[in-house]
Structure formats: C-alpha cells, structure tokens
Amino acid sequence: GQFGPVTALAHWSFGTGLALPATVGVATPIGGNGEVPGSFRRDTAYGAAVAYAAGPFGVTVGYDQWNPTIGTSSGTLRKAAIGGSYGFGDAKIMAGYRWGQNKNAGGTVIQRDDLYWIGALYQL
C-alpha cells in the first residue's frame, strides 16, 4: 500500500517450491516440496518492508524468512536489512546494512553474515 511518502508491503507463501542446490555435506538439494499437508511450516516464506521517501531523504527497512525443507523437517533462513539515501543537488549518497542467519533443522546456525554497503551517484 501507498500512504503518502510511506510504502508498505508484505508477502506470504504457503509453500515456495524453491530448491537450494546440494552443498558441502548435503548430497541432495534441500527445499522444493512446495506446500506439505500436515506440515504447515515447511517451505513457507514471508516478509515485510516499509519505505519512506520524501524530498531528498529515503529509508527502507525489511525482513524476509524462508523455512526450507531439510530432510523431514525445516530449517530457517532469515534476512533483515535497512538502507537509506540522501540527495543534494545532482548528487546522492546511499548506505545500508543487511543481517542474515541460516539455521538447519536442529536449530544450529550454519551461516551468519553481515553485509554493509555505501555508494554515491552524480547526475552528469
């Protein structure tokens, strides 16, 4: 929805049907079963974001989670991000941060990451 300078969005998927490729220590792909009767959490995905943009200033914050099938259970892949920009004249600066955490079916963290970025643009 659009509410003046604020944009809000959300998504939900009952079964993504998206498979991850086989990885080190895992001989077969994970995920990809789509909706599984009797297993409401398996392969679900959801997220939300809010963006604000007015004048030279803009900021966006978002969260996304996917619960892929791993064997007979599901893991968790979570991502959260925030980014902003400020424009002045013909130039704009931008920066952001994204946090990520992936857990296997047993709840053990298998990957954790922090991504930062900064950028600038100038309209010639």
XYZ file of N, CA and C in Angstrom:
372
model
N 0.802 -1.184 0.000
C 0.000 0.000 0.000
C 0.848 1.253 0.000
N 0.329 2.270 -0.593
C 0.995 3.577 -0.656
C 0.232 4.525 0.249
N 0.913 5.131 1.209
C 0.320 6.041 2.172
C 1.158 7.315 2.220
N 0.896 8.226 1.298
C 1.708 9.433 1.195
C 3.149 9.061 0.871
N 4.118 9.496 1.688
C 5.515 9.175 1.412
C 5.936 7.784 1.893
N 4.991 7.019 2.469
C 5.300 5.685 3.008
C 4.718 4.606 2.102
N 5.542 3.602 1.798
C 5.098 2.428 1.067
C 5.302 1.223 1.971
N 4.277 0.411 2.126
C 4.362 -0.798 2.942
C 4.012 -1.998 2.081
N 4.716 -3.099 2.304
C 4.423 -4.309 1.564
C 4.691 -5.516 2.435
N 4.020 -6.613 2.106
C 4.199 -7.867 2.828
C 3.915 -9.016 1.874
N 4.484 -10.175 2.185
C 4.216 -11.365 1.377
C 4.163 -12.592 2.268
N 3.433 -13.597 1.805
C 3.341 -14.891 2.483
C 3.215 -15.949 1.407
N 3.961 -17.034 1.552
C 3.848 -18.163 0.636
C 3.646 -19.425 1.469
N 2.619 -20.194 1.169
C 2.332 -21.427 1.902
C 3.335 -22.520 1.580
N 3.947 -22.474 0.419
C 4.933 -23.470 0.016
C 5.679 -22.965 -1.187
N 6.918 -22.545 -0.992
C 7.639 -21.864 -2.060
C 7.970 -22.754 -3.238
N 8.229 -24.030 -2.999
C 8.592 -24.910 -4.099
C 9.952 -24.606 -4.675
N 10.759 -23.813 -3.962
C 12.088 -23.427 -4.417
C 13.120 -24.349 -3.792
N 13.986 -24.933 -4.590
C 15.021 -25.836 -4.082
C 16.377 -25.149 -4.060
N 17.128 -25.412 -2.994
C 18.515 -24.967 -2.926
C 19.381 -26.070 -3.512
N 20.469 -25.745 -4.188
C 21.335 -26.784 -4.740
C 22.043 -27.558 -3.626
N 22.482 -28.754 -3.947
C 23.259 -29.544 -2.994
C 24.491 -28.761 -2.575
N 24.878 -28.867 -1.310
C 26.028 -28.142 -0.791
C 26.996 -29.108 -0.131
N 28.098 -28.587 0.336
C 29.088 -29.409 1.020
C 28.428 -30.092 2.214
N 28.554 -31.397 2.307
C 27.968 -32.148 3.410
C 26.520 -32.533 3.197
N 25.889 -32.016 2.153
C 24.500 -32.357 1.840
C 24.474 -32.827 0.390
N 24.213 -34.107 0.193
C 24.312 -34.688 -1.142
C 23.155 -34.340 -2.061
N 22.012 -33.990 -1.500
C 20.847 -33.715 -2.333
C 20.368 -32.290 -2.103
N 19.639 -31.746 -3.053
C 19.084 -30.402 -2.855
C 18.133 -30.375 -1.661
N 17.963 -29.202 -1.056
C 17.009 -29.060 0.039
C 15.904 -28.112 -0.391
N 14.731 -28.284 0.197
C 13.601 -27.450 -0.163
C 12.946 -27.957 -1.424
N 12.002 -27.206 -1.919
C 11.406 -27.501 -3.201
C 10.166 -28.362 -3.168
N 9.676 -28.720 -1.968
C 8.499 -29.578 -1.914
C 7.199 -28.819 -2.083
N 7.243 -27.513 -1.974
C 6.005 -26.749 -2.023
C 5.215 -26.967 -0.755
N 3.932 -26.737 -0.799
C 3.089 -26.912 0.382
C 3.025 -28.392 0.752
N 3.212 -28.701 2.055
C 3.211 -30.081 2.528
C 2.042 -30.268 3.505
N 1.025 -31.062 3.138
C -0.114 -31.274 4.030
C 0.348 -31.810 5.383
N -0.182 -31.238 6.458
C 0.169 -31.676 7.797
C 1.444 -31.061 8.335
N 2.174 -30.350 7.506
C 3.424 -29.692 7.920
C 3.339 -28.229 7.511
N 2.582 -27.470 8.271
C 2.276 -26.084 7.906
C 3.523 -25.230 7.710
N 4.572 -25.399 8.526
C 5.752 -24.535 8.482
C 6.668 -24.838 7.306
N 6.705 -26.076 6.839
C 7.666 -26.481 5.816
C 7.493 -25.700 4.522
N 8.578 -25.149 4.040
C 8.664 -24.428 2.766
C 7.847 -23.139 2.727
N 7.399 -22.637 3.878
C 6.726 -21.347 3.905
C 7.746 -20.227 3.771
N 7.290 -19.091 3.350
C 8.143 -17.906 3.244
C 7.275 -16.689 3.515
N 7.869 -15.708 4.194
C 7.122 -14.488 4.462
C 8.081 -13.335 4.709
N 7.558 -12.143 4.622
C 8.380 -10.969 4.859
C 7.556 -9.703 4.780
N 8.200 -8.614 5.147
C 7.541 -7.310 5.112
C 8.604 -6.234 4.963
N 8.204 -5.093 4.450
C 9.107 -3.954 4.305
C 8.307 -2.662 4.364
N 8.979 -1.625 4.810
C 8.402 -0.290 4.834
C 9.442 0.663 4.257
N 9.008 1.516 3.352
C 9.897 2.508 2.734
C 9.309 3.895 2.933
N 10.188 4.845 3.190
C 9.786 6.241 3.333
C 10.648 7.062 2.391
N 10.019 7.885 1.591
C 10.762 8.742 0.664
C 10.042 10.082 0.570
N 10.733 11.127 0.981
C 10.178 12.482 0.907
C 11.318 13.456 0.692
N 11.191 14.277 -0.329
C 12.245 15.231 -0.623
C 13.551 14.508 -0.938
N 14.641 14.938 -0.357
C 15.925 14.329 -0.674
C 16.225 13.073 0.146
N 15.374 12.736 1.119
C 15.658 11.653 2.060
C 14.818 10.416 1.768
N 15.437 9.250 1.891
C 14.721 7.991 1.743
C 15.319 6.941 2.659
N 14.479 6.092 3.205
C 14.933 4.985 4.053
C 13.988 3.803 3.856
N 14.546 2.602 3.889
C 13.771 1.379 3.747
C 14.257 0.370 4.763
N 13.332 -0.356 5.374
C 13.668 -1.435 6.293
C 12.823 -2.644 5.896
N 13.427 -3.837 5.954
C 12.700 -5.028 5.540
C 13.177 -6.276 6.244
N 12.330 -7.297 6.235
C 12.636 -8.600 6.839
C 12.071 -9.673 5.926
N 12.807 -10.781 5.786
C 12.371 -11.882 4.954
C 12.792 -13.191 5.614
N 11.912 -14.194 5.586
C 12.232 -15.501 6.158
C 11.707 -16.594 5.257
N 12.501 -17.648 5.116
C 12.121 -18.828 4.357
C 12.431 -20.024 5.223
N 11.536 -21.011 5.260
C 11.692 -22.217 6.068
C 11.787 -23.430 5.146
N 12.954 -23.668 4.523
C 13.070 -24.737 3.528
C 13.056 -26.126 4.161
N 12.562 -27.092 3.407
C 12.606 -28.484 3.844
C 14.050 -28.961 3.845
N 14.439 -29.551 4.969
C 15.751 -30.191 5.093
C 15.475 -31.571 5.664
N 15.580 -32.601 4.838
C 15.208 -33.949 5.268
C 13.708 -34.008 5.485
N 13.297 -34.347 6.708
C 11.872 -34.429 7.023
C 11.424 -33.266 7.896
N 12.265 -32.273 8.076
C 11.935 -31.110 8.894
C 12.252 -29.853 8.095
N 12.330 -28.698 8.761
C 12.643 -27.475 8.033
C 13.672 -26.646 8.776
N 14.467 -25.962 8.000
C 15.440 -25.019 8.542
C 14.858 -23.621 8.484
N 15.710 -22.638 8.742
C 15.256 -21.251 8.739
C 16.319 -20.364 8.104
N 15.946 -19.595 7.113
C 16.824 -18.604 6.503
C 16.196 -17.243 6.735
N 16.881 -16.385 7.509
C 16.348 -15.064 7.847
C 17.261 -13.973 7.324
N 16.657 -12.917 6.832
C 17.394 -11.736 6.360
C 16.648 -10.488 6.813
N 17.378 -9.517 7.322
C 16.812 -8.214 7.686
C 17.746 -7.147 7.126
N 17.182 -6.063 6.641
C 18.013 -5.028 6.020
C 17.445 -3.646 6.288
N 18.356 -2.678 6.260
C 17.978 -1.269 6.332
C 18.898 -0.508 5.382
N 18.332 0.429 4.679
C 19.122 1.245 3.753
C 18.548 2.643 3.687
N 19.400 3.576 3.368
C 18.949 4.951 3.278
C 19.694 5.714 2.207
N 19.129 6.847 1.824
C 19.780 7.704 0.835
C 19.439 9.154 1.130
N 20.333 10.013 0.680
C 20.099 11.451 0.805
C 20.645 12.125 -0.442
N 19.807 12.916 -1.074
C 20.216 13.605 -2.287
C 20.394 15.092 -2.050
N 21.389 15.642 -2.708
C 21.617 17.088 -2.650
C 22.138 17.520 -4.001
N 21.399 18.421 -4.621
C 21.766 18.860 -5.972
C 21.719 17.698 -6.942
N 22.797 17.520 -7.700
C 22.895 16.435 -8.671
C 23.521 15.181 -8.087
N 23.749 15.147 -6.790
C 24.413 14.006 -6.159
C 23.487 13.325 -5.155
N 23.789 12.067 -4.901
C 23.058 11.289 -3.897
C 24.041 10.340 -3.217
N 23.925 10.198 -1.908
C 24.719 9.209 -1.181
C 23.758 8.152 -0.637
N 24.244 6.924 -0.546
C 23.430 5.797 -0.118
C 24.252 4.912 0.795
N 23.615 4.265 1.758
C 24.290 3.319 2.644
C 23.264 2.321 3.153
N 23.749 1.166 3.588
C 22.836 0.170 4.111
C 23.546 -0.943 4.834
N 22.740 -1.788 5.453
C 23.229 -2.938 6.213
C 22.221 -4.070 6.049
N 22.743 -5.303 5.892
C 21.885 -6.477 5.843
C 22.435 -7.546 6.762
N 21.569 -8.075 7.630
C 21.911 -9.155 8.538
C 21.296 -10.438 8.017
N 21.999 -11.547 8.136
C 21.456 -12.826 7.710
C 21.850 -13.932 8.661
N 20.950 -14.894 8.827
C 21.235 -16.052 9.670
C 20.487 -17.247 9.102
N 21.199 -18.346 8.886
C 20.611 -19.573 8.382
C 20.809 -20.664 9.423
N 19.726 -21.380 9.754
C 19.784 -22.470 10.728
C 19.310 -23.757 10.072
N 19.915 -24.874 10.501
C 19.463 -26.164 9.988
C 18.233 -26.619 10.761
N 17.742 -27.814 10.452
C 16.518 -28.311 11.078
C 16.656 -28.469 12.586
N 17.874 -28.661 13.092
C 18.113 -28.806 14.525
C 18.272 -27.488 15.251
N 18.215 -26.380 14.528
C 18.358 -25.067 15.149
C 19.790 -24.571 15.260
N 20.748 -25.310 14.696
C 22.143 -24.900 14.715
C 22.411 -23.881 13.616
N 23.075 -22.792 13.951
C 23.420 -21.780 12.957
C 24.458 -22.362 12.005
N 24.133 -22.377 10.712
C 25.069 -22.892 9.708
C 25.697 -21.775 8.881
N 25.113 -20.594 8.917
C 25.692 -19.446 8.229
C 25.175 -18.175 8.880
N 26.077 -17.229 9.074
C 25.724 -15.931 9.658
C 26.491 -14.886 8.879
N 25.830 -13.820 8.455
C 26.547 -12.806 7.691
C 26.058 -11.405 8.018
N 26.939 -10.462 7.798
C 26.670 -9.034 7.913
C 27.200 -8.385 6.645
N 26.342 -7.709 5.917
C 26.755 -7.014 4.703
C 26.511 -5.519 4.874
N 27.492 -4.735 4.556
C 27.392 -3.279 4.615
C 27.678 -2.734 3.229
N 27.051 -1.642 2.869
C 27.377 -1.013 1.594
C 27.245 0.498 1.712
N 27.975 1.151 0.842
C 27.925 2.600 0.753
C 28.129 2.954 -0.719
N 27.484 3.983 -1.164
C 27.620 4.359 -2.566
C 27.247 5.808 -2.793
N 27.535 6.234 -3.982
C 27.220 7.620 -4.362
C 26.931 7.635 -5.854
N 26.132 8.598 -6.250
C 25.916 8.803 -7.671
C 25.873 10.301 -7.940
N 26.244 10.615 -9.152
C 26.235 12.009 -9.570
C 25.645 12.088 -10.954
N 24.620 12.882 -11.132
C 23.955 13.042 -12.429
C 24.760 14.016 -13.284
N 25.350 13.520 -14.366
C 26.123 14.371 -15.258
C 25.227 15.189 -16.175
